Amino acid sequence: MRLKILVPAGLFLDRLVDKILAESTRGGFCLLPNHIDTASALAPGILTYEAEGEQHHLAVNGGVLVKKGDAVRVSSRAAVTGELGELEAEVLRMQDEAAEAEKYARSAVAKLEAGFVRTLIEVETT
């Protein structure tokens, strides 16, 4: 399979691989060359691929994985290569960052909703 990983800055990885292990939002999964075509939302986590008998690991900050035939494309906000221990710390950082962004987004939505309700009340009283 040809694995291509894309990040906002461009192409992060383009390599022939024999096996891919990844984490979706519903759990871990494995892809082999003859598996059916699929698309999956990725959770922030470790993506492992096997090439030429060696395993390689990288951390991805969520994203989307699409397998069509022998082509596997991953689009992610960020990807980092390294040793497993270092990558686990990076995944935790990515998860914290995502939780903080979600908290900020919820706060912004709550402010918008409150402003909308205030505007409706003002319109009704005039």
mmCIF file of N, CA and C in Angstrom:
data_model
loop_
_atom_site.group_PDB
_atom_site.id
_atom_site.type_symbol
_atom_site.label_atom_id
_atom_site.label_comp_id
_atom_site.label_asym_id
_atom_site.label_seq_id
_atom_site.Cartn_x
_atom_site.Cartn_y
_atom_site.Cartn_z
ATOM 1 N N MET A 1 0.852 -1.166 0.000
ATOM 2 C CA MET A 1 0.000 0.000 0.000
ATOM 3 C C MET A 1 0.900 1.232 0.000
ATOM 4 N N ARG A 2 0.418 2.294 -0.586
ATOM 5 C CA ARG A 2 1.144 3.558 -0.538
ATOM 6 C C ARG A 2 0.456 4.453 0.476
ATOM 7 N N LEU A 3 1.171 4.759 1.565
ATOM 8 C CA LEU A 3 0.663 5.617 2.624
ATOM 9 C C LEU A 3 1.141 7.042 2.398
ATOM 10 N N LYS A 4 0.193 7.963 2.324
ATOM 11 C CA LYS A 4 0.526 9.384 2.239
ATOM 12 C C LYS A 4 -0.136 10.077 3.414
ATOM 13 N N ILE A 5 0.658 10.832 4.155
ATOM 14 C CA ILE A 5 0.141 11.603 5.271
ATOM 15 C C ILE A 5 0.296 13.079 4.927
ATOM 16 N N LEU A 6 -0.824 13.779 4.995
ATOM 17 C CA LEU A 6 -0.852 15.199 4.657
ATOM 18 C C LEU A 6 -1.168 16.019 5.896
ATOM 19 N N VAL A 7 -0.430 17.091 6.092
ATOM 20 C CA VAL A 7 -0.666 18.049 7.169
ATOM 21 C C VAL A 7 -0.837 19.419 6.498
ATOM 22 N N PRO A 8 -1.318 20.428 7.229
ATOM 23 C CA PRO A 8 -1.533 21.730 6.591
ATOM 24 C C PRO A 8 -0.306 22.284 5.859
ATOM 25 N N ALA A 9 0.889 21.989 6.335
ATOM 26 C CA ALA A 9 2.107 22.495 5.693
ATOM 27 C C ALA A 9 2.450 21.753 4.400
ATOM 28 N N GLY A 10 1.810 20.598 4.150
ATOM 29 C CA GLY A 10 2.100 19.841 2.937
ATOM 30 C C GLY A 10 2.214 18.347 3.195
ATOM 31 N N LEU A 11 2.965 17.679 2.337
ATOM 32 C CA LEU A 11 3.141 16.229 2.430
ATOM 33 C C LEU A 11 4.125 15.899 3.550
ATOM 34 N N PHE A 12 3.668 15.118 4.527
ATOM 35 C CA PHE A 12 4.497 14.731 5.666
ATOM 36 C C PHE A 12 5.213 13.408 5.411
ATOM 37 N N LEU A 13 4.503 12.459 4.755
ATOM 38 C CA LEU A 13 5.072 11.130 4.522
ATOM 39 C C LEU A 13 4.474 10.550 3.248
ATOM 40 N N ASP A 14 5.296 9.907 2.456
ATOM 41 C CA ASP A 14 4.854 9.185 1.256
ATOM 42 C C ASP A 14 5.723 7.942 1.174
ATOM 43 N N ARG A 15 5.112 6.775 1.498
ATOM 44 C CA ARG A 15 5.917 5.561 1.617
ATOM 45 C C ARG A 15 5.097 4.327 1.309
ATOM 46 N N LEU A 16 5.757 3.316 0.724
ATOM 47 C CA LEU A 16 5.125 2.015 0.555
ATOM 48 C C LEU A 16 5.169 1.288 1.888
ATOM 49 N N VAL A 17 4.025 0.743 2.308
ATOM 50 C CA VAL A 17 3.931 0.063 3.601
ATOM 51 C C VAL A 17 3.202 -1.264 3.427
ATOM 52 N N ASP A 18 3.420 -2.167 4.395
ATOM 53 C CA ASP A 18 2.775 -3.478 4.358
ATOM 54 C C ASP A 18 1.568 -3.564 5.287
ATOM 55 N N LYS A 19 1.544 -2.709 6.319
ATOM 56 C CA LYS A 19 0.509 -2.799 7.345
ATOM 57 C C LYS A 19 0.395 -1.447 8.047
ATOM 58 N N ILE A 20 -0.840 -1.092 8.445
ATOM 59 C CA ILE A 20 -1.071 0.162 9.165
ATOM 60 C C ILE A 20 -1.951 -0.128 10.375
ATOM 61 N N LEU A 21 -1.549 0.395 11.527
ATOM 62 C CA LEU A 21 -2.350 0.327 12.742
ATOM 63 C C LEU A 21 -2.673 1.755 13.148
ATOM 64 N N ALA A 22 -3.959 2.035 13.391
ATOM 65 C CA ALA A 22 -4.365 3.397 13.737
ATOM 66 C C ALA A 22 -5.500 3.363 14.744
ATOM 67 N N GLU A 23 -5.785 4.526 15.319
ATOM 68 C CA GLU A 23 -6.875 4.657 16.278
ATOM 69 C C GLU A 23 -7.946 5.572 15.704
ATOM 70 N N SER A 24 -9.148 5.011 15.541
ATOM 71 C CA SER A 24 -10.261 5.845 15.113
ATOM 72 C C SER A 24 -10.979 6.357 16.349
ATOM 73 N N THR A 25 -11.983 7.157 16.140
ATOM 74 C CA THR A 25 -12.773 7.646 17.263
ATOM 75 C C THR A 25 -13.585 6.514 17.883
ATOM 76 N N ARG A 26 -13.657 5.361 17.221
ATOM 77 C CA ARG A 26 -14.398 4.200 17.737
ATOM 78 C C ARG A 26 -13.488 3.060 18.190
ATOM 79 N N GLY A 27 -12.182 3.248 18.138
ATOM 80 C CA GLY A 27 -11.248 2.213 18.580
ATOM 81 C C GLY A 27 -10.154 1.961 17.563
ATOM 82 N N GLY A 28 -9.220 1.087 17.927
ATOM 83 C CA GLY A 28 -8.095 0.785 17.054
ATOM 84 C C GLY A 28 -8.459 -0.151 15.922
ATOM 85 N N PHE A 29 -7.695 -0.084 14.833
ATOM 86 C CA PHE A 29 -7.918 -0.971 13.698
ATOM 87 C C PHE A 29 -6.619 -1.186 12.938
ATOM 88 N N CYS A 30 -6.635 -2.223 12.099
ATOM 89 C CA CYS A 30 -5.477 -2.603 11.291
ATOM 90 C C CYS A 30 -5.884 -2.618 9.829
ATOM 91 N N LEU A 31 -5.011 -2.122 8.967
ATOM 92 C CA LEU A 31 -5.242 -2.182 7.518
ATOM 93 C C LEU A 31 -4.145 -3.007 6.863
ATOM 94 N N LEU A 32 -4.568 -3.927 6.020
ATOM 95 C CA LEU A 32 -3.660 -4.722 5.206
ATOM 96 C C LEU A 32 -4.015 -4.493 3.745
ATOM 97 N N PRO A 33 -3.112 -4.815 2.810
ATOM 98 C CA PRO A 33 -3.347 -4.503 1.398
ATOM 99 C C PRO A 33 -4.679 -4.991 0.814
ATOM 100 N N ASN A 34 -5.164 -6.154 1.206
ATOM 101 C CA ASN A 34 -6.382 -6.684 0.588
ATOM 102 C C ASN A 34 -7.661 -6.346 1.339
ATOM 103 N N HIS A 35 -7.576 -5.492 2.355
ATOM 104 C CA HIS A 35 -8.778 -5.092 3.072
ATOM 105 C C HIS A 35 -9.659 -4.222 2.181
ATOM 106 N N ILE A 36 -10.948 -4.176 2.524
ATOM 107 C CA ILE A 36 -11.880 -3.379 1.722
ATOM 108 C C ILE A 36 -11.579 -1.891 1.884
ATOM 109 N N ASP A 37 -12.050 -1.121 0.938
ATOM 110 C CA ASP A 37 -11.891 0.325 1.009
ATOM 111 C C ASP A 37 -12.678 0.850 2.200
ATOM 112 N N THR A 38 -12.131 1.869 2.839
ATOM 113 C CA THR A 38 -12.769 2.399 4.037
ATOM 114 C C THR A 38 -12.386 3.851 4.258
ATOM 115 N N ALA A 39 -13.163 4.523 5.075
ATOM 116 C CA ALA A 39 -12.842 5.874 5.536
ATOM 117 C C ALA A 39 -13.114 5.913 7.027
ATOM 118 N N SER A 40 -12.261 6.600 7.773
ATOM 119 C CA SER A 40 -12.401 6.623 9.224
ATOM 120 C C SER A 40 -11.919 7.952 9.783
ATOM 121 N N ALA A 41 -12.640 8.452 10.789
ATOM 122 C CA ALA A 41 -12.188 9.628 11.532
ATOM 123 C C ALA A 41 -11.158 9.154 12.547
ATOM 124 N N LEU A 42 -9.993 9.783 12.548
ATOM 125 C CA LEU A 42 -8.924 9.392 13.468
ATOM 126 C C LEU A 42 -8.974 10.228 14.742
ATOM 127 N N ALA A 43 -8.722 9.571 15.854
ATOM 128 C CA ALA A 43 -8.571 10.258 17.136
ATOM 129 C C ALA A 43 -7.099 10.639 17.285
ATOM 130 N N PRO A 44 -6.794 11.658 18.088
ATOM 131 C CA PRO A 44 -5.377 11.909 18.364
ATOM 132 C C PRO A 44 -4.757 10.637 18.956
ATOM 133 N N GLY A 45 -3.679 10.167 18.366
ATOM 134 C CA GLY A 45 -3.085 8.924 18.840
ATOM 135 C C GLY A 45 -1.860 8.526 18.047
ATOM 136 N N ILE A 46 -1.436 7.304 18.273
ATOM 137 C CA ILE A 46 -0.253 6.756 17.603
ATOM 138 C C ILE A 46 -0.686 6.014 16.346
ATOM 139 N N LEU A 47 -0.069 6.322 15.234
ATOM 140 C CA LEU A 47 -0.266 5.581 13.986
ATOM 141 C C LEU A 47 1.022 4.794 13.760
ATOM 142 N N THR A 48 0.880 3.493 13.587
ATOM 143 C CA THR A 48 2.031 2.619 13.370
ATOM 144 C C THR A 48 1.930 2.023 11.978
ATOM 145 N N TYR A 49 3.041 2.015 11.260
ATOM 146 C CA TYR A 49 3.054 1.341 9.963
ATOM 147 C C TYR A 49 4.282 0.443 9.890
ATOM 148 N N GLU A 50 4.124 -0.634 9.118
ATOM 149 C CA GLU A 50 5.212 -1.578 8.927
ATOM 150 C C GLU A 50 5.683 -1.480 7.490
ATOM 151 N N ALA A 51 6.985 -1.305 7.323
ATOM 152 C CA ALA A 51 7.581 -1.219 5.994
ATOM 153 C C ALA A 51 8.905 -1.973 6.013
ATOM 154 N N GLU A 52 9.090 -2.853 5.061
ATOM 155 C CA GLU A 52 10.317 -3.626 4.934
ATOM 156 C C GLU A 52 10.662 -4.353 6.235
ATOM 157 N N GLY A 53 9.644 -4.876 6.904
ATOM 158 C CA GLY A 53 9.851 -5.656 8.114
ATOM 159 C C GLY A 53 10.092 -4.848 9.382
ATOM 160 N N GLU A 54 10.097 -3.529 9.305
ATOM 161 C CA GLU A 54 10.323 -2.678 10.473
ATOM 162 C C GLU A 54 9.080 -1.875 10.797
ATOM 163 N N GLN A 55 8.820 -1.702 12.101
ATOM 164 C CA GLN A 55 7.695 -0.875 12.529
ATOM 165 C C GLN A 55 8.163 0.559 12.755
ATOM 166 N N HIS A 56 7.317 1.500 12.340
ATOM 167 C CA HIS A 56 7.580 2.926 12.521
ATOM 168 C C HIS A 56 6.349 3.538 13.180
ATOM 169 N N HIS A 57 6.572 4.514 14.055
ATOM 170 C CA HIS A 57 5.471 5.115 14.799
ATOM 171 C C HIS A 57 5.468 6.623 14.585
ATOM 172 N N LEU A 58 4.275 7.183 14.597
ATOM 173 C CA LEU A 58 4.140 8.625 14.593
ATOM 174 C C LEU A 58 2.853 9.011 15.302
ATOM 175 N N ALA A 59 2.847 10.201 15.856
ATOM 176 C CA ALA A 59 1.658 10.716 16.525
ATOM 177 C C ALA A 59 0.904 11.575 15.520
ATOM 178 N N VAL A 60 -0.416 11.399 15.479
ATOM 179 C CA VAL A 60 -1.256 12.249 14.627
ATOM 180 C C VAL A 60 -2.285 12.948 15.504
ATOM 181 N N ASN A 61 -2.584 14.173 15.148
ATOM 182 C CA ASN A 61 -3.533 14.972 15.912
ATOM 183 C C ASN A 61 -4.912 14.863 15.277
ATOM 184 N N GLY A 62 -5.485 13.664 15.383
ATOM 185 C CA GLY A 62 -6.798 13.433 14.776
ATOM 186 C C GLY A 62 -6.701 13.478 13.267
ATOM 187 N N GLY A 63 -7.839 13.569 12.614
ATOM 188 C CA GLY A 63 -7.858 13.674 11.162
ATOM 189 C C GLY A 63 -8.751 12.636 10.528
ATOM 190 N N VAL A 64 -8.467 12.362 9.256
ATOM 191 C CA VAL A 64 -9.268 11.424 8.469
ATOM 192 C C VAL A 64 -8.330 10.482 7.731
ATOM 193 N N LEU A 65 -8.674 9.188 7.727
ATOM 194 C CA LEU A 65 -7.939 8.183 6.962
ATOM 195 C C LEU A 65 -8.881 7.621 5.908
ATOM 196 N N VAL A 66 -8.405 7.570 4.664
ATOM 197 C CA VAL A 66 -9.189 6.999 3.571
ATOM 198 C C VAL A 66 -8.329 5.971 2.855
ATOM 199 N N LYS A 67 -8.869 4.738 2.732
ATOM 200 C CA LYS A 67 -8.191 3.680 1.972
ATOM 201 C C LYS A 67 -9.023 3.385 0.745
ATOM 202 N N LYS A 68 -8.400 3.492 -0.419
ATOM 203 C CA LYS A 68 -9.058 3.147 -1.680
ATOM 204 C C LYS A 68 -8.054 2.370 -2.515
ATOM 205 N N GLY A 69 -8.327 1.091 -2.681
ATOM 206 C CA GLY A 69 -7.377 0.230 -3.380
ATOM 207 C C GLY A 69 -6.090 0.137 -2.576
ATOM 208 N N ASP A 70 -4.973 0.384 -3.236
ATOM 209 C CA ASP A 70 -3.678 0.348 -2.547
ATOM 210 C C ASP A 70 -3.266 1.699 -1.983
ATOM 211 N N ALA A 71 -4.088 2.723 -2.182
ATOM 212 C CA ALA A 71 -3.758 4.062 -1.701
ATOM 213 C C ALA A 71 -4.411 4.314 -0.346
ATOM 214 N N VAL A 72 -3.593 4.744 0.603
ATOM 215 C CA VAL A 72 -4.105 5.128 1.925
ATOM 216 C C VAL A 72 -3.667 6.571 2.159
ATOM 217 N N ARG A 73 -4.650 7.444 2.376
ATOM 218 C CA ARG A 73 -4.376 8.860 2.614
ATOM 219 C C ARG A 73 -4.824 9.217 4.018
ATOM 220 N N VAL A 74 -3.961 9.925 4.720
ATOM 221 C CA VAL A 74 -4.294 10.437 6.041
ATOM 222 C C VAL A 74 -4.136 11.948 5.994
ATOM 223 N N SER A 75 -5.170 12.643 6.414
ATOM 224 C CA SER A 75 -5.114 14.092 6.526
ATOM 225 C C SER A 75 -5.255 14.427 8.002
ATOM 226 N N SER A 76 -4.277 15.138 8.553
ATOM 227 C CA SER A 76 -4.263 15.433 9.982
ATOM 228 C C SER A 76 -3.810 16.869 10.217
ATOM 229 N N ARG A 77 -4.213 17.432 11.363
ATOM 230 C CA ARG A 77 -3.779 18.785 11.723
ATOM 231 C C ARG A 77 -2.285 18.823 12.014
ATOM 232 N N ALA A 78 -1.738 17.705 12.513
ATOM 233 C CA ALA A 78 -0.310 17.645 12.831
ATOM 234 C C ALA A 78 0.137 16.198 12.899
ATOM 235 N N ALA A 79 1.410 15.971 12.627
ATOM 236 C CA ALA A 79 2.012 14.642 12.736
ATOM 237 C C ALA A 79 3.449 14.816 13.209
ATOM 238 N N VAL A 80 3.889 13.885 14.066
ATOM 239 C CA VAL A 80 5.230 13.951 14.639
ATOM 240 C C VAL A 80 5.806 12.542 14.667
ATOM 241 N N THR A 81 7.051 12.384 14.224
ATOM 242 C CA THR A 81 7.714 11.087 14.317
ATOM 243 C C THR A 81 8.590 11.058 15.562
ATOM 244 N N GLY A 82 8.910 9.859 16.023
ATOM 245 C CA GLY A 82 9.781 9.747 17.185
ATOM 246 C C GLY A 82 9.677 8.382 17.826
ATOM 247 N N GLU A 83 10.261 8.268 19.004
ATOM 248 C CA GLU A 83 10.202 7.034 19.781
ATOM 249 C C GLU A 83 8.856 6.951 20.491
ATOM 250 N N LEU A 84 8.409 5.723 20.764
ATOM 251 C CA LEU A 84 7.084 5.525 21.351
ATOM 252 C C LEU A 84 6.843 6.336 22.620
ATOM 253 N N GLY A 85 7.775 6.321 23.563
ATOM 254 C CA GLY A 85 7.603 7.065 24.811
ATOM 255 C C GLY A 85 7.397 8.552 24.574
ATOM 256 N N GLU A 86 8.198 9.117 23.677
ATOM 257 C CA GLU A 86 8.073 10.536 23.339
ATOM 258 C C GLU A 86 6.737 10.805 22.657
ATOM 259 N N LEU A 87 6.321 9.895 21.794
ATOM 260 C CA LEU A 87 5.079 10.084 21.059
ATOM 261 C C LEU A 87 3.866 10.018 21.971
ATOM 262 N N GLU A 88 3.917 9.161 22.982
ATOM 263 C CA GLU A 88 2.800 9.084 23.924
ATOM 264 C C GLU A 88 2.621 10.418 24.641
ATOM 265 N N ALA A 89 3.729 11.063 25.018
ATOM 266 C CA ALA A 89 3.657 12.387 25.644
ATOM 267 C C ALA A 89 3.101 13.410 24.660
ATOM 268 N N GLU A 90 3.480 13.302 23.407
ATOM 269 C CA GLU A 90 2.974 14.222 22.379
ATOM 270 C C GLU A 90 1.480 14.035 22.165
ATOM 271 N N VAL A 91 1.003 12.790 22.175
ATOM 272 C CA VAL A 91 -0.432 12.515 22.033
ATOM 273 C C VAL A 91 -1.200 13.130 23.198
ATOM 274 N N LEU A 92 -0.676 12.998 24.420
ATOM 275 C CA LEU A 92 -1.336 13.610 25.575
ATOM 276 C C LEU A 92 -1.418 15.128 25.411
ATOM 277 N N ARG A 93 -0.348 15.724 24.901
ATOM 278 C CA ARG A 93 -0.354 17.167 24.650
ATOM 279 C C ARG A 93 -1.408 17.526 23.608
ATOM 280 N N MET A 94 -1.502 16.716 22.544
ATOM 281 C CA MET A 94 -2.496 16.956 21.492
ATOM 282 C C MET A 94 -3.917 16.828 22.047
ATOM 283 N N GLN A 95 -4.132 15.834 22.909
ATOM 284 C CA GLN A 95 -5.457 15.644 23.500
ATOM 285 C C GLN A 95 -5.816 16.823 24.403
ATOM 286 N N ASP A 96 -4.850 17.306 25.184
ATOM 287 C CA ASP A 96 -5.095 18.474 26.034
ATOM 288 C C ASP A 96 -5.414 19.702 25.191
ATOM 289 N N GLU A 97 -4.681 19.857 24.102
ATOM 290 C CA GLU A 97 -4.904 20.981 23.194
ATOM 291 C C GLU A 97 -6.308 20.909 22.588
ATOM 292 N N ALA A 98 -6.728 19.715 22.190
ATOM 293 C CA ALA A 98 -8.061 19.539 21.605
ATOM 294 C C ALA A 98 -9.144 19.817 22.646
ATOM 295 N N ALA A 99 -8.935 19.374 23.887
ATOM 296 C CA ALA A 99 -9.910 19.623 24.952
ATOM 297 C C ALA A 99 -10.024 21.118 25.235
ATOM 298 N N GLU A 100 -8.906 21.823 25.220
ATOM 299 C CA GLU A 100 -8.917 23.269 25.452
ATOM 300 C C GLU A 100 -9.631 23.994 24.311
ATOM 301 N N ALA A 101 -9.397 23.566 23.086
ATOM 302 C CA ALA A 101 -10.078 24.174 21.935
ATOM 303 C C ALA A 101 -11.577 23.931 22.003
ATOM 304 N N GLU A 102 -11.971 22.733 22.412
ATOM 305 C CA GLU A 102 -13.398 22.425 22.537
ATOM 306 C C GLU A 102 -14.036 23.275 23.634
ATOM 307 N N LYS A 103 -13.329 23.439 24.741
ATOM 308 C CA LYS A 103 -13.820 24.267 25.845
ATOM 309 C C LYS A 103 -14.012 25.709 25.365
ATOM 310 N N TYR A 104 -13.047 26.237 24.628
ATOM 311 C CA TYR A 104 -13.130 27.593 24.087
ATOM 312 C C TYR A 104 -14.311 27.715 23.129
ATOM 313 N N ALA A 105 -14.502 26.711 22.259
ATOM 314 C CA ALA A 105 -15.612 26.738 21.297
ATOM 315 C C ALA A 105 -16.958 26.704 22.012
ATOM 316 N N ARG A 106 -17.082 25.887 23.035
ATOM 317 C CA ARG A 106 -18.342 25.830 23.801
ATOM 318 C C ARG A 106 -18.625 27.162 24.472
ATOM 319 N N SER A 107 -17.592 27.796 25.001
ATOM 320 C CA SER A 107 -17.751 29.097 25.643
ATOM 321 C C SER A 107 -18.214 30.144 24.621
ATOM 322 N N ALA A 108 -17.613 30.116 23.441
ATOM 323 C CA ALA A 108 -17.999 31.065 22.392
ATOM 324 C C ALA A 108 -19.449 30.854 21.961
ATOM 325 N N VAL A 109 -19.878 29.600 21.828
ATOM 326 C CA VAL A 109 -21.259 29.294 21.448
ATOM 327 C C VAL A 109 -22.220 29.768 22.537
ATOM 328 N N ALA A 110 -21.859 29.555 23.807
ATOM 329 C CA ALA A 110 -22.714 29.995 24.916
ATOM 330 C C ALA A 110 -22.872 31.512 24.896
ATOM 331 N N LYS A 111 -21.797 32.239 24.615
ATOM 332 C CA LYS A 111 -21.873 33.706 24.535
ATOM 333 C C LYS A 111 -22.763 34.141 23.374
ATOM 334 N N LEU A 112 -22.640 33.464 22.235
ATOM 335 C CA LEU A 112 -23.493 33.792 21.092
ATOM 336 C C LEU A 112 -24.962 33.547 21.407
ATOM 337 N N GLU A 113 -25.237 32.424 22.053
ATOM 338 C CA GLU A 113 -26.616 32.096 22.421
ATOM 339 C C GLU A 113 -27.179 33.129 23.391
ATOM 340 N N ALA A 114 -26.384 33.522 24.387
ATOM 341 C CA ALA A 114 -26.836 34.524 25.361
ATOM 342 C C ALA A 114 -27.109 35.859 24.672
ATOM 343 N N GLY A 115 -26.246 36.259 23.769
ATOM 344 C CA GLY A 115 -26.454 37.505 23.017
ATOM 345 C C GLY A 115 -27.707 37.444 22.167
ATOM 346 N N PHE A 116 -27.953 36.310 21.566
ATOM 347 C CA PHE A 116 -29.141 36.126 20.736
ATOM 348 C C PHE A 116 -30.411 36.243 21.577
ATOM 349 N N VAL A 117 -30.403 35.591 22.758
ATOM 350 C CA VAL A 117 -31.560 35.644 23.652
ATOM 351 C C VAL A 117 -31.795 37.081 24.119
ATOM 352 N N ARG A 118 -30.721 37.804 24.480
ATOM 353 C CA ARG A 118 -30.848 39.210 24.890
ATOM 354 C C ARG A 118 -31.469 40.047 23.780
ATOM 355 N N THR A 119 -31.014 39.821 22.562
ATOM 356 C CA THR A 119 -31.556 40.564 21.423
ATOM 357 C C THR A 119 -33.033 40.258 21.232
ATOM 358 N N LEU A 120 -33.435 39.009 21.361
ATOM 359 C CA LEU A 120 -34.846 38.637 21.227
ATOM 360 C C LEU A 120 -35.690 39.319 22.305
ATOM 361 N N ILE A 121 -35.167 39.350 23.525
ATOM 362 C CA ILE A 121 -35.908 39.981 24.623
ATOM 363 C C ILE A 121 -36.060 41.475 24.352
ATOM 364 N N GLU A 122 -34.996 42.133 23.880
ATOM 365 C CA GLU A 122 -35.065 43.562 23.571
ATOM 366 C C GLU A 122 -36.064 43.839 22.453
ATOM 367 N N VAL A 123 -36.088 42.984 21.444
ATOM 368 C CA VAL A 123 -37.025 43.157 20.326
ATOM 369 C C VAL A 123 -38.462 43.017 20.817
ATOM 370 N N GLU A 124 -38.714 42.058 21.687
ATOM 371 C CA GLU A 124 -40.066 41.827 22.189
ATOM 372 C C GLU A 124 -40.540 42.957 23.086
ATOM 373 N N THR A 125 -39.642 43.615 23.812
ATOM 374 C CA THR A 125 -40.052 44.681 24.723
ATOM 375 C C THR A 125 -40.195 46.028 24.024
ATOM 376 N N THR A 126 -39.769 46.173 22.797
ATOM 377 C CA THR A 126 -39.930 47.437 22.076
ATOM 378 C C THR A 126 -41.134 47.456 21.179
#
